[in-house]
Coordinates of C-alpha atoms and ligand atoms in Angstrom, one line a residue:
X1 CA 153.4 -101.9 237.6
X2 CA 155.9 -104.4 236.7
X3 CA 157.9 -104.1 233.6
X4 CA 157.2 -105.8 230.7
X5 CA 159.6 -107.8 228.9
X6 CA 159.4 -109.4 225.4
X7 CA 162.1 -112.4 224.5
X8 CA 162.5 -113.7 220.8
X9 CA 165.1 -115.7 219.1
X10 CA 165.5 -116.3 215.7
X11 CA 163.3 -118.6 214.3
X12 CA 166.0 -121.8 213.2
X13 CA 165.8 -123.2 209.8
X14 CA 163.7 -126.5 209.3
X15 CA 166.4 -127.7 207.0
X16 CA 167.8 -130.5 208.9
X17 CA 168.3 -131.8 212.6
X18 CA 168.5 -129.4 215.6
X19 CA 172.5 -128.6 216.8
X20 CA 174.0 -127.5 219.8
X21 CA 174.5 -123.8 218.0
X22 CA 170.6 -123.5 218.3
X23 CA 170.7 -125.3 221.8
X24 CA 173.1 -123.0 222.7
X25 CA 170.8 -119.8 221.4
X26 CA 167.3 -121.2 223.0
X27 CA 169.1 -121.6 226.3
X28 CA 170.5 -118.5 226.5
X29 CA 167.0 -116.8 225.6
X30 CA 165.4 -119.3 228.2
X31 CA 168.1 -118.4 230.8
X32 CA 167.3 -114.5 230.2
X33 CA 163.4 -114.8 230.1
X34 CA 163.6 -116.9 233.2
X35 CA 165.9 -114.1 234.6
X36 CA 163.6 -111.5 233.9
X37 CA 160.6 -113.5 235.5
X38 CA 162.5 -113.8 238.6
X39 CA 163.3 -110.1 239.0
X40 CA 159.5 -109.5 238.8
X41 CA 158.8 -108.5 235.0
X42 CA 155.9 -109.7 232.8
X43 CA 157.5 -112.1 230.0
X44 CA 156.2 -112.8 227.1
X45 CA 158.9 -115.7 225.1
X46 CA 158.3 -116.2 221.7
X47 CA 161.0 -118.8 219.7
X48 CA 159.6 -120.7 216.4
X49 CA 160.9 -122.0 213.3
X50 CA 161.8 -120.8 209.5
X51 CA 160.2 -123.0 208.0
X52 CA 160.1 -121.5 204.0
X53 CA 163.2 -121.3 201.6
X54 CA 165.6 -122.8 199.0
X55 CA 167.3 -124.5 201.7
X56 CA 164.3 -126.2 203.2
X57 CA 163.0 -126.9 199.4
X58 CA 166.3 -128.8 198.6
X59 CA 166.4 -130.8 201.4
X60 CA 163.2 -132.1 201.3
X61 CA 163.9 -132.7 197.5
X62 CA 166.9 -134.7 198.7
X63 CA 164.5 -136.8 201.1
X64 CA 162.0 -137.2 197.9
X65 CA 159.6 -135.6 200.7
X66 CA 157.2 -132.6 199.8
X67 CA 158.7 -129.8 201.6
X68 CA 155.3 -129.2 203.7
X69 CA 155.9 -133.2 205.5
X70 CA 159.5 -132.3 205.3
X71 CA 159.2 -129.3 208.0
X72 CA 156.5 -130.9 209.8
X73 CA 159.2 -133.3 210.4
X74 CA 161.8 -131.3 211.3
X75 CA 159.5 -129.0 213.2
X76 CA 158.7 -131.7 215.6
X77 CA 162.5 -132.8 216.6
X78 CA 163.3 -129.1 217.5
X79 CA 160.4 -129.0 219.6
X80 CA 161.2 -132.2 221.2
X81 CA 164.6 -130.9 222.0
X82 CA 163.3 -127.9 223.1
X83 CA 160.7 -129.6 226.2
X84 CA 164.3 -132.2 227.1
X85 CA 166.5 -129.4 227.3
X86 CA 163.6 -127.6 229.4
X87 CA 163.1 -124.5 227.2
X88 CA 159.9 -123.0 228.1
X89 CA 158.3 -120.4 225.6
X90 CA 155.1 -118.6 225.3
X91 CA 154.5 -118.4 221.7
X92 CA 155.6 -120.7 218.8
X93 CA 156.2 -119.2 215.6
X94 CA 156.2 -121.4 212.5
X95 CA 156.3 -119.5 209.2
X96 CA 154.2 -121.7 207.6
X97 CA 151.0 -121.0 210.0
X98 CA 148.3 -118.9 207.9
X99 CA 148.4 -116.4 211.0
X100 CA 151.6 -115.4 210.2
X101 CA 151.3 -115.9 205.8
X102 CA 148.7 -113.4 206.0
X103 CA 150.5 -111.0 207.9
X104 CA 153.5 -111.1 205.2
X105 CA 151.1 -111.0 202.5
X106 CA 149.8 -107.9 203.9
X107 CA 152.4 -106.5 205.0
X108 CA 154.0 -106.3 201.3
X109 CA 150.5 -105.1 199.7
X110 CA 151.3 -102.0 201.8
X111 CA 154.2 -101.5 200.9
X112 CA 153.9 -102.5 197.1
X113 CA 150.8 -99.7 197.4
X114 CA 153.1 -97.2 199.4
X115 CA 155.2 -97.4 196.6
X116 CA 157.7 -98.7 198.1
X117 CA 158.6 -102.0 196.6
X118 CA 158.9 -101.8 192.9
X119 CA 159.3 -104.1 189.6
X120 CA 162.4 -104.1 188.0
X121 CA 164.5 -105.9 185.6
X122 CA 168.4 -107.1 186.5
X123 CA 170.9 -108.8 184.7
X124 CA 173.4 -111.4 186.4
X125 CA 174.9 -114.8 185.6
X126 CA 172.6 -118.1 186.1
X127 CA 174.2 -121.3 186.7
X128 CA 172.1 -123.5 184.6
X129 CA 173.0 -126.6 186.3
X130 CA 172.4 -125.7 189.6
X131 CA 169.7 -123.2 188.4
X132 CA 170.8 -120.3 190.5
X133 CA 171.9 -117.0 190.0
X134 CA 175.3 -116.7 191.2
X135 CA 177.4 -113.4 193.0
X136 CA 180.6 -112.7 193.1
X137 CA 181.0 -114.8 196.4
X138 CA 180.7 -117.4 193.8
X139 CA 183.6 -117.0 191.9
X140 CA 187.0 -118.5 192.7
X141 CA 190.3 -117.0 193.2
X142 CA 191.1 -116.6 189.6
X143 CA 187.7 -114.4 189.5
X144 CA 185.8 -117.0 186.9
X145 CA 182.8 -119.4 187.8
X146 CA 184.2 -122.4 189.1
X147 CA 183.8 -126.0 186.9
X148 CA 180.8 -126.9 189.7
X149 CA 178.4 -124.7 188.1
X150 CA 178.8 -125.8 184.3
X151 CA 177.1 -123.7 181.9
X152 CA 177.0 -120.0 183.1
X153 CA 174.9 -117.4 181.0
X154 CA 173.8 -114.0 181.4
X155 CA 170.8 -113.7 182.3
X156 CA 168.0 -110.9 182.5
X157 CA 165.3 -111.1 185.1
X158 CA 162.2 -109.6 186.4
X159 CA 162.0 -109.3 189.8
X160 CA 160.3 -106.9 193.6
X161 CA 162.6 -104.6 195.1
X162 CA 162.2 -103.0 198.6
X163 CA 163.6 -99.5 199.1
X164 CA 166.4 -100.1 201.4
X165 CA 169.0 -97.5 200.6
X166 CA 166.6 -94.2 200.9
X167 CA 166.6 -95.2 204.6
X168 CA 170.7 -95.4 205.0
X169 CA 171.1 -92.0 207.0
X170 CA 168.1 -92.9 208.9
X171 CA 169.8 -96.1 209.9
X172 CA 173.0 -94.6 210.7
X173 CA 171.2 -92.2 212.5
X174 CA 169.6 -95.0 215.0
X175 CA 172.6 -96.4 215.1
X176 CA 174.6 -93.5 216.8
X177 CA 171.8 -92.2 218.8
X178 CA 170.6 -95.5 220.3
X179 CA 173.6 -97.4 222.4
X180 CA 171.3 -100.6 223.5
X181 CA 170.5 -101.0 219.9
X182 CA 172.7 -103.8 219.8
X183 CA 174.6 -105.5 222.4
X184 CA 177.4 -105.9 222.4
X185 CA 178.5 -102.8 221.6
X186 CA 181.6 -104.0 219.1
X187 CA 178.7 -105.3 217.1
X188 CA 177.1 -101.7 217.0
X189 CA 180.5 -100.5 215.4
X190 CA 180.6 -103.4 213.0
X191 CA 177.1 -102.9 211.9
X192 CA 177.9 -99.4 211.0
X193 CA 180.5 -100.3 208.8
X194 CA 178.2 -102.4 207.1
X195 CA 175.7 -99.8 206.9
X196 CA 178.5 -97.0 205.3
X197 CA 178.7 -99.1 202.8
X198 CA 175.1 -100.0 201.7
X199 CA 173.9 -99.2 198.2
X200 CA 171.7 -101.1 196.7
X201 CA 167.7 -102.3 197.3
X202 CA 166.7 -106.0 198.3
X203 CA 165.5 -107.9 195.9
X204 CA 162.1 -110.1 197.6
X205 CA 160.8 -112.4 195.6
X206 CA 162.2 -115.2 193.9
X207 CA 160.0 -116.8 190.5
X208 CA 158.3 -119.8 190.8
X209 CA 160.1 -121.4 188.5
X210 CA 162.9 -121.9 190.5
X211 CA 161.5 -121.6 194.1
X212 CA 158.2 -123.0 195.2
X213 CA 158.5 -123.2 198.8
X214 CA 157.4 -120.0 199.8
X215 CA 154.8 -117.4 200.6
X216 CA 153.3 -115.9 197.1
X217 CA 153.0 -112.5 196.3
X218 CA 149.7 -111.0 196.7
X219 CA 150.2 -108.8 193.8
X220 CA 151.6 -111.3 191.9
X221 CA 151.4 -114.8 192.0
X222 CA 154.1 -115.9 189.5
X223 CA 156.7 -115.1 192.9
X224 CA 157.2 -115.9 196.3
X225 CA 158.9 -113.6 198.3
X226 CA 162.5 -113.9 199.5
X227 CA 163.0 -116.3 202.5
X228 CA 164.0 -113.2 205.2
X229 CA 161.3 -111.2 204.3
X230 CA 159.1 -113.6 205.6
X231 CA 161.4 -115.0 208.4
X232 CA 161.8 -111.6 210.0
X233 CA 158.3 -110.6 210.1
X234 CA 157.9 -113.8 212.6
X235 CA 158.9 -111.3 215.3
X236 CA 155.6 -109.1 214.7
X237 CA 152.8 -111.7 213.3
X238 CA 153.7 -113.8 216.5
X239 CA 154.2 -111.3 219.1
X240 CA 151.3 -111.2 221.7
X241 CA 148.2 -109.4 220.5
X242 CA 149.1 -109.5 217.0
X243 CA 150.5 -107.2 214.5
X244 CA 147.9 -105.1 212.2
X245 CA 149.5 -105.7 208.8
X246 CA 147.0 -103.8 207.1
X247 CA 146.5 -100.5 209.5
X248 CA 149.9 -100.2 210.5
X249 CA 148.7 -98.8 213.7
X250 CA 149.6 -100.1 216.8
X251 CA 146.6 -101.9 219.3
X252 CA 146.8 -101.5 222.7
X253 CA 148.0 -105.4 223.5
X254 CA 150.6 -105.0 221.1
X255 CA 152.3 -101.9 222.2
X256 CA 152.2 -103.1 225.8
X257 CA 154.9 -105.4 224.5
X258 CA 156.6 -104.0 222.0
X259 CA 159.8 -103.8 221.4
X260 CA 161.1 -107.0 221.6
X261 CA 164.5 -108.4 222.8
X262 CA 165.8 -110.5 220.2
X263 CA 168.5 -112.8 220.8
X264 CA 170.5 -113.8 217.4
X265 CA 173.7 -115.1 216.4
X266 CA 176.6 -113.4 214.8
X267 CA 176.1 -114.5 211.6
X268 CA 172.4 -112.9 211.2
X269 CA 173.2 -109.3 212.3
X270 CA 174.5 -107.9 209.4
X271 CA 172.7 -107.5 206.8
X272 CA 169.3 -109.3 207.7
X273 CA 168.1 -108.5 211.5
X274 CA 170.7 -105.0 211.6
X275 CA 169.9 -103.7 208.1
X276 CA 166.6 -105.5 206.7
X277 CA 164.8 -105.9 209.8
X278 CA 165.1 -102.7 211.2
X279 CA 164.8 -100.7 207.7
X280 CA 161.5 -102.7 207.1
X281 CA 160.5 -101.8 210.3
X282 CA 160.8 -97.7 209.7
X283 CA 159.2 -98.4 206.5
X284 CA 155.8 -99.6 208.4
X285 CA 156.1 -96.7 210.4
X286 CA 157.8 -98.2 213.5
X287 CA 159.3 -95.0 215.6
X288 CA 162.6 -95.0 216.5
X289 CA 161.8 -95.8 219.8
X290 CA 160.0 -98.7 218.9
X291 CA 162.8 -100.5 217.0
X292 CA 164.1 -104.2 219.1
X293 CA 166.9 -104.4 220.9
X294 CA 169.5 -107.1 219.3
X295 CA 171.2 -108.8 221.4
X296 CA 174.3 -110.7 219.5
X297 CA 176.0 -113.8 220.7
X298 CA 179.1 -116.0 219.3
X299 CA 179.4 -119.1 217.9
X300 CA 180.5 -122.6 219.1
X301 CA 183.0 -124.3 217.1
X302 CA 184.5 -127.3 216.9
X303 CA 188.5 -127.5 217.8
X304 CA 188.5 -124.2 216.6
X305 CA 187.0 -125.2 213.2
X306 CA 183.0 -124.4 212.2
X307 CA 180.4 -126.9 212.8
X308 CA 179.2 -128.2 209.5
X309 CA 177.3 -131.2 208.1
X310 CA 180.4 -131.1 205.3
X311 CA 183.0 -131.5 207.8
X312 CA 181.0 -134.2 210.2
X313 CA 181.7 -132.7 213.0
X314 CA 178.2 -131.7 214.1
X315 CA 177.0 -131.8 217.7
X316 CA 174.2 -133.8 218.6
X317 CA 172.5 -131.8 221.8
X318 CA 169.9 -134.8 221.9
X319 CA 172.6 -137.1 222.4
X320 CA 174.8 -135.2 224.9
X321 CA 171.0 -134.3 226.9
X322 CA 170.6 -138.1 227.0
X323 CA 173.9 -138.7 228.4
X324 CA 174.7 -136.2 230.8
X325 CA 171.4 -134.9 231.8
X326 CA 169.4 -131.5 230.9
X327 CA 170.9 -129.9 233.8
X328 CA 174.4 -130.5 232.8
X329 CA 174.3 -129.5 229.3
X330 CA 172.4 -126.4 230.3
X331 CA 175.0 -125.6 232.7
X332 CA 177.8 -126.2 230.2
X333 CA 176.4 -123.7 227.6
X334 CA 176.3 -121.3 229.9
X335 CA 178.9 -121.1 231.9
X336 CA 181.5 -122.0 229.1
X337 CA 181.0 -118.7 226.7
X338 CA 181.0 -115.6 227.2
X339 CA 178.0 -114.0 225.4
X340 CA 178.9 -112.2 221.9
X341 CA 182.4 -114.2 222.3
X342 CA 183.0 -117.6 220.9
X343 CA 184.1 -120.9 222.1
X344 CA 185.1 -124.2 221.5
X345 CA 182.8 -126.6 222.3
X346 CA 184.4 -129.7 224.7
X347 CA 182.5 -132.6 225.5
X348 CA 185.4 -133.0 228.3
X349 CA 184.7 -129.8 229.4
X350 CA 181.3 -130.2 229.8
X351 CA 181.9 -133.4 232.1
X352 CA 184.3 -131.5 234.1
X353 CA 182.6 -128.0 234.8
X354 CA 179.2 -130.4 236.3
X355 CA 181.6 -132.5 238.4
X356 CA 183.7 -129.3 239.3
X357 CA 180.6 -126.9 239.6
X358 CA 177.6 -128.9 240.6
X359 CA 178.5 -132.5 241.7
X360 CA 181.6 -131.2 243.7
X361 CA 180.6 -127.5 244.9
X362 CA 177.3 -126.9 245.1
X363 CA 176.0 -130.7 246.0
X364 CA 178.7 -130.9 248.1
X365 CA 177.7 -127.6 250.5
X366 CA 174.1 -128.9 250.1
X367 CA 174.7 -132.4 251.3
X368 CA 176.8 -131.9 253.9
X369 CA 175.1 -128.5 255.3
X370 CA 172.1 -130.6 255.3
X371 CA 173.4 -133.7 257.0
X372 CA 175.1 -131.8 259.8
X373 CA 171.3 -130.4 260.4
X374 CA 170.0 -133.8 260.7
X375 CA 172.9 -134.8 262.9
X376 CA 173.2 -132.0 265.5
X377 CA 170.1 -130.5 265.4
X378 CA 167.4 -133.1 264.2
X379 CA 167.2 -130.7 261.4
X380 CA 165.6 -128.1 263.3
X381 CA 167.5 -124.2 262.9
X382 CA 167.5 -121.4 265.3
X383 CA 168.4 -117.9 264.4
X384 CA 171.0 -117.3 267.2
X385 CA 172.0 -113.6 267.3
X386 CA 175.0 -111.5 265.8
X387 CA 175.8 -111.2 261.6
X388 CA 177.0 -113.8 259.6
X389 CA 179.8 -113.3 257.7
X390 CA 178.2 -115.0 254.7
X391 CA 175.5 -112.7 254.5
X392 CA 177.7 -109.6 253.1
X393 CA 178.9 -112.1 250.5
X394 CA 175.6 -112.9 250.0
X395 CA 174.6 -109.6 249.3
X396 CA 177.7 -109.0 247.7
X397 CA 176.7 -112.3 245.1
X398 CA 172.9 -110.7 244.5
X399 CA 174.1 -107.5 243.2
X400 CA 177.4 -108.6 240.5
X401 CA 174.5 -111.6 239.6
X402 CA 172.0 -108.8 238.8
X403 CA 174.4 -106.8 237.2
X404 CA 175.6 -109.0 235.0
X405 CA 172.3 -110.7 234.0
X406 CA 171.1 -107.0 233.1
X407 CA 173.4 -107.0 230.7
X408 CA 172.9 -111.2 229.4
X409 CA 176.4 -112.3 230.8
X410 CA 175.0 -115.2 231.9
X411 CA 178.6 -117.0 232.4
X412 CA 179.8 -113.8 234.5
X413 CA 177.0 -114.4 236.5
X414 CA 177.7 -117.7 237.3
X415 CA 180.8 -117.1 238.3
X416 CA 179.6 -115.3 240.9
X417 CA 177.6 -117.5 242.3
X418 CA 180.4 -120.5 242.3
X419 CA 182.6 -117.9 244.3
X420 CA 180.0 -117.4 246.9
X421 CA 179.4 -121.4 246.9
X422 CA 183.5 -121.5 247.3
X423 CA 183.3 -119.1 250.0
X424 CA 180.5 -121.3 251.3
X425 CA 182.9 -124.8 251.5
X426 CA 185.8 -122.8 253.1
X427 CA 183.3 -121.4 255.6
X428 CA 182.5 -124.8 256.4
X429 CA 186.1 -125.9 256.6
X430 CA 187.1 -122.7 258.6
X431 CA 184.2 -122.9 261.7
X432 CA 184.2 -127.1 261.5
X433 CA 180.9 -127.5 262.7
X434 CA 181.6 -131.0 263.7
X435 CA 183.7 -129.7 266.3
X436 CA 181.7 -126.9 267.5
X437 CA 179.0 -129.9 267.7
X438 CA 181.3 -131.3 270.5
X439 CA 181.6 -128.3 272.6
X440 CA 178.1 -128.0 274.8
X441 CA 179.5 -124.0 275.4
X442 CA 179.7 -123.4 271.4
X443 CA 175.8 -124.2 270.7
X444 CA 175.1 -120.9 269.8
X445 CA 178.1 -120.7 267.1
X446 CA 176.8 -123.8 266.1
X447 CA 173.3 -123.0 265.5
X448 CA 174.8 -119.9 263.8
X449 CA 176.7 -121.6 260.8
X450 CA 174.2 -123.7 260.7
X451 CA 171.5 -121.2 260.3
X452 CA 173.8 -119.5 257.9
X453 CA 174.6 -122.9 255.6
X454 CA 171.2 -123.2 254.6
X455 CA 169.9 -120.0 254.3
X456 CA 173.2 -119.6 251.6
X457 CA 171.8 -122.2 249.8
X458 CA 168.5 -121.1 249.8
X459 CA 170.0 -117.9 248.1
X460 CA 172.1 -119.7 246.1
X461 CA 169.3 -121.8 244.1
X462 CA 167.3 -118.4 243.4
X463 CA 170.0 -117.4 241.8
X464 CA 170.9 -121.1 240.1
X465 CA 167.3 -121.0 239.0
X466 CA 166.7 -119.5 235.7
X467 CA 169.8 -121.8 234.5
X468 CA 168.7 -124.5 236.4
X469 CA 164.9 -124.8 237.1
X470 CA 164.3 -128.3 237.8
X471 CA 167.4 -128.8 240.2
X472 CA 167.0 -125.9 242.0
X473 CA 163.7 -126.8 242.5
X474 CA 164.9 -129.8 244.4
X475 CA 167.2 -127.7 246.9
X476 CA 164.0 -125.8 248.0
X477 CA 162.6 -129.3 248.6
X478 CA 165.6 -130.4 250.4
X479 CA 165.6 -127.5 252.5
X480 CA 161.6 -127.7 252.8
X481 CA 161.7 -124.2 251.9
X482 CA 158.2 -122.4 251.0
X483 CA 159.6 -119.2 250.1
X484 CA 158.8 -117.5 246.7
X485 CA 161.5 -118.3 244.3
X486 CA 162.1 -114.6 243.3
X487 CA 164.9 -112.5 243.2
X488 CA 163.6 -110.1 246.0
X489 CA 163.2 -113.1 248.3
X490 CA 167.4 -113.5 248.1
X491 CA 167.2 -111.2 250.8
X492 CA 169.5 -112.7 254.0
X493 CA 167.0 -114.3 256.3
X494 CA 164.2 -115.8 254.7
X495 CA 164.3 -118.9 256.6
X496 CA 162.1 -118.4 260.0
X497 CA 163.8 -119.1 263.2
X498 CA 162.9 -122.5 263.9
X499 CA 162.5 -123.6 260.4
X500 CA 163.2 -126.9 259.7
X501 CA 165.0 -128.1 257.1
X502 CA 165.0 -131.9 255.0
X503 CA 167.5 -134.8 254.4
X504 CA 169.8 -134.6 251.9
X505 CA 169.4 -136.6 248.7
X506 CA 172.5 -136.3 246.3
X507 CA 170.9 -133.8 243.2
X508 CA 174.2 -134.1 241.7
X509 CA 175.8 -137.4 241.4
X510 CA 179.4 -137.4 239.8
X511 CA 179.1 -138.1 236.5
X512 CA 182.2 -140.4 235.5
X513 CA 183.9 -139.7 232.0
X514 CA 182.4 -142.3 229.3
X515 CA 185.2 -145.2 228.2
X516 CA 187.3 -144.0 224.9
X517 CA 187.2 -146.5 222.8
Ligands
MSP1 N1 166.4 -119.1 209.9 C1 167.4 -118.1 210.1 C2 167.1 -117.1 211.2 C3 165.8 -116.3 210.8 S1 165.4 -115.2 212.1 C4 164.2 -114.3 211.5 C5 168.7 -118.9 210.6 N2 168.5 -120.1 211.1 S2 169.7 -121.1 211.5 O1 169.0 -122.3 211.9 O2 170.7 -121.2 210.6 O3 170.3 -120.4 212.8 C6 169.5 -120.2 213.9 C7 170.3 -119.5 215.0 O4 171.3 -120.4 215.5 C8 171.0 -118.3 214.5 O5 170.9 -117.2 215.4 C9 172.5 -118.7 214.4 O6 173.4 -117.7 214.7 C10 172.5 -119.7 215.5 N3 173.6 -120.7 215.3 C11 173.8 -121.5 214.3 N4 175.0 -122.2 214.5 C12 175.6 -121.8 215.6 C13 176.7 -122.1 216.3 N5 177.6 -123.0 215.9 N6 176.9 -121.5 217.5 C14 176.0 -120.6 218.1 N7 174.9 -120.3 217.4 C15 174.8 -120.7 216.1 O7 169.8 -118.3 210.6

């Protein structure tokens, strides 16, 4: 039976236009589902968006837009993005569908009746300007309320609380036992640390007096509850087969899937997906074994500086899709970053690793492996007899690809698929077909690079293909190849003896750099 496999991101927030930081996160998740497909699992993809919140509230108040157009809005320019940039999921979650409202609502009736949320009643200082409740983040260096918030008063306030800390040793517990909890592992140690140190409960819902925009309490309706309570739970009310909010046990469907993979950015792990997520979780009675994997990446910054609206310096992935292609901007964010590392993001870089990688390497072997074919053999190859030397590196290529795509280095894996392409070029240069082709006595060697040209580059767009679907899709075209695209077919010798292959067509035309102005 093949295995099963279950790919979520987080869900982005519907508070303004789709970056490359969430182009970067949906790729990466596509990259890994379309990975998993190829070695033969079952995938089920889920991605969505938050759609609930103060953020999404103020800027739709901004707009002078009702928050519910505001997100419909929104919603629709990430999943435009999503079908240019050829992300392909299986699920949609949007935390505004009554699927998944009722699943919240539920979900916090049973705990409110387990007894474990409760009403209680906490002081802390209210902006009254900015009508907010402020934390210590809040204050400036001096330690007071800076002049941007005006008035500040104490306040007292009524408010839900989930029982977080009464699960701390629990959580510590997963956390040491369970290595692939979170990947990578530095993050594991970091999430630790943040658990040592946890004391209080979460507070979930928020009054209605100062936050609409959200899904109401079913115990009481003068609150909403807190933006991540809902968020999280996206994971569960949108996972194939459905999550019973109101048993709590497990249906067949469901459990075939469950746990999930879920691929999040740095910035989430600690305390919402490593500390909230997980402790609600154990609350529902999720076993330890059924807890989700997290898988952690980096951020893309600008010159070394964060992307932020405030700063201007936010990357458009629509525009950079529109002028360099899906293919290169997919190849870009994957190659360019190691995952749970950072990097800068280079538009310069980007036009250079597709002329480097694609135009120059790989279109390069596939044009001219194909033209020779045309020219010397009418296209036609023979299987003439004795090992390639390419088909150890070959092998050698499958198995650090695999390894490292296990484990979601996506750029690692790359790499070794350029090096075989390298190795490709240079076996070009070293057995110079074109002379071979003079030489009546030297047919055989001939037949035999050429044989082993294209049955490289079969291999090669296998592998290519979960980063690259639509151009690798064109090499098996080029090389009329009806083999499965799977990653048991990147066996050496799937081309038949006799196989003929097609005409080149250039799948990667240099791209030159734009004029500066
Ligand atoms: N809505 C929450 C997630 C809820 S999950 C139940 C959220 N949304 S977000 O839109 O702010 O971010 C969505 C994802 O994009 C996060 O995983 C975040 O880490 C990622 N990124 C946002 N900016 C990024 C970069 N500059 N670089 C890489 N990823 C970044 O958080």
């Amino acid at each position: 039976m093949p295995a099963r496999s279950f790919i979520t991101t987080a869900i982005d927030y519907t508070n303004g236009a789709p970056h490359i930081g969430h182009a970067y996160e949906k790729v990466l998740a596509d990259v890994v589902a379309r990975y998993r497909r190829l070695r033969g699992d079952d995938v089920f993809f889920l991605t969505g968006v938050d759609q609930h919140g103060q953020k999404v509230q103020q800027s739709a108040e901004k707009q002078g837009v009702a928050p519910e157009q505001f997100v419909v809005d929104i919603t629709a320019q990430f999943v435009a993005l999503w079908k240019k940039l050829h992300v392909e999921y299986d699920g949609w979650a949007a935390t505004t569908e009554p699927l998944h409202k009722t699943c919240v609502q539920r979900i916090l009736q049973r705990l409110w009746e387990e007894k474990k949320i409760y009403k209680d009643k906490q002081g802390g200082y209210y902006s009254v300007r900015q009508e907010q409740f402020l934390t210590d983040k809040e204050r400036g260096p001096d330690g007071e309320f800076g002049p941007e918030w005006g008035q500040v008063e104490f306040r007292e306030q009524e408010n839900y609380y989930f029982k977080l800390a009464e699960h701390k040793e629990w959580l510590l517990h997963l956390i040491d036992s369970r290595a692939a909890l979170v990947y990578p592992d530095f993050r594991r140690g970091e999430l630790r640390n943040a658990v040592e140190k946890l004391a209080g409960d979460l507070c979930i819902s928020r009054p209605k007096s100062r936050l609409e925009w959200g899904i109401e309490l079913p115990f009481d309706a003068d609150f909403v509850t807190y933006v991540w309570f809902d968020a999280l739970v996206n994971y569960i009310s949108f996972a194939p087969g459905g999550y019973d909010a109101r048993s709590g046990s497990h249906h067949p469907e469901f459990q075939r899937w469950w746990p999930a993979t879920i691929v999040i950015g740095k910035d989430i792990l600690i305390p919402a997906h490593g500390i909230y997520w997980m402790i609600m979780l154990h609350a529902l009675g999720f076993s330890d074994a059924d807890m989700p994997r997290l898988v952690v990446h980096g951020w893309w910054n600008i010159s070394g500086a964060k992307m932020s609206k405030s700063l201007g310096n936010v990357v458009d992935p629509n525009v950079l899709a529109d002028t360099y292609g899906a293919a290169a901007l997919r190849y870009y964010l994957m190659s360019d970053i190691a995952t749970g590392k950072d990097s800068d993001f280079s538009e310069e870089r980007l036009l250079g690793r597709y002329n480097a990688d694609l135009a120059n390497s790989i279109g390069n072997l596939l044009n001219r492996s194909l033209s020779m074919s045309q020219r010397y053999r009418g296209g036609v190859l023979r299987r003439a007899a004795g090992e390639s030397p390419l088909r150890g590196q070959a092998q050698a290529a499958v198995s650090a690809y695999r390894e490292q795509l296990d484990t979601f280095q996506v750029q690692a894996a790359l790499t070794a698929v350029t090096d075989f392409v390298t190795a490709c070029n240079t076996y070009v240069e070293m057995t110079a077909p074109w002379k071979l082709a003079k030489d009546p006595e030297r047919a055989d060697a001939l037949d035999h690079v050429l044989y082993a040209l294209a049955e490289s580059l079969r291999i090669i767009a296998i592998l290519l293909s979960p980063v690259l679907p639509n151009a690798t899709r064109g090499i098996f075209a080029q090389l009329n190849s009806a083999g499965a695209m799977t990653l048991a077919a990147a066996e050496w010798g799937g081309l038949p003896d006799g196989h003929t292959v097609g005409k080149p067509v250039p799948l990667f035309p240099r791209i030159e750099a734009p004029p500066t102005e």
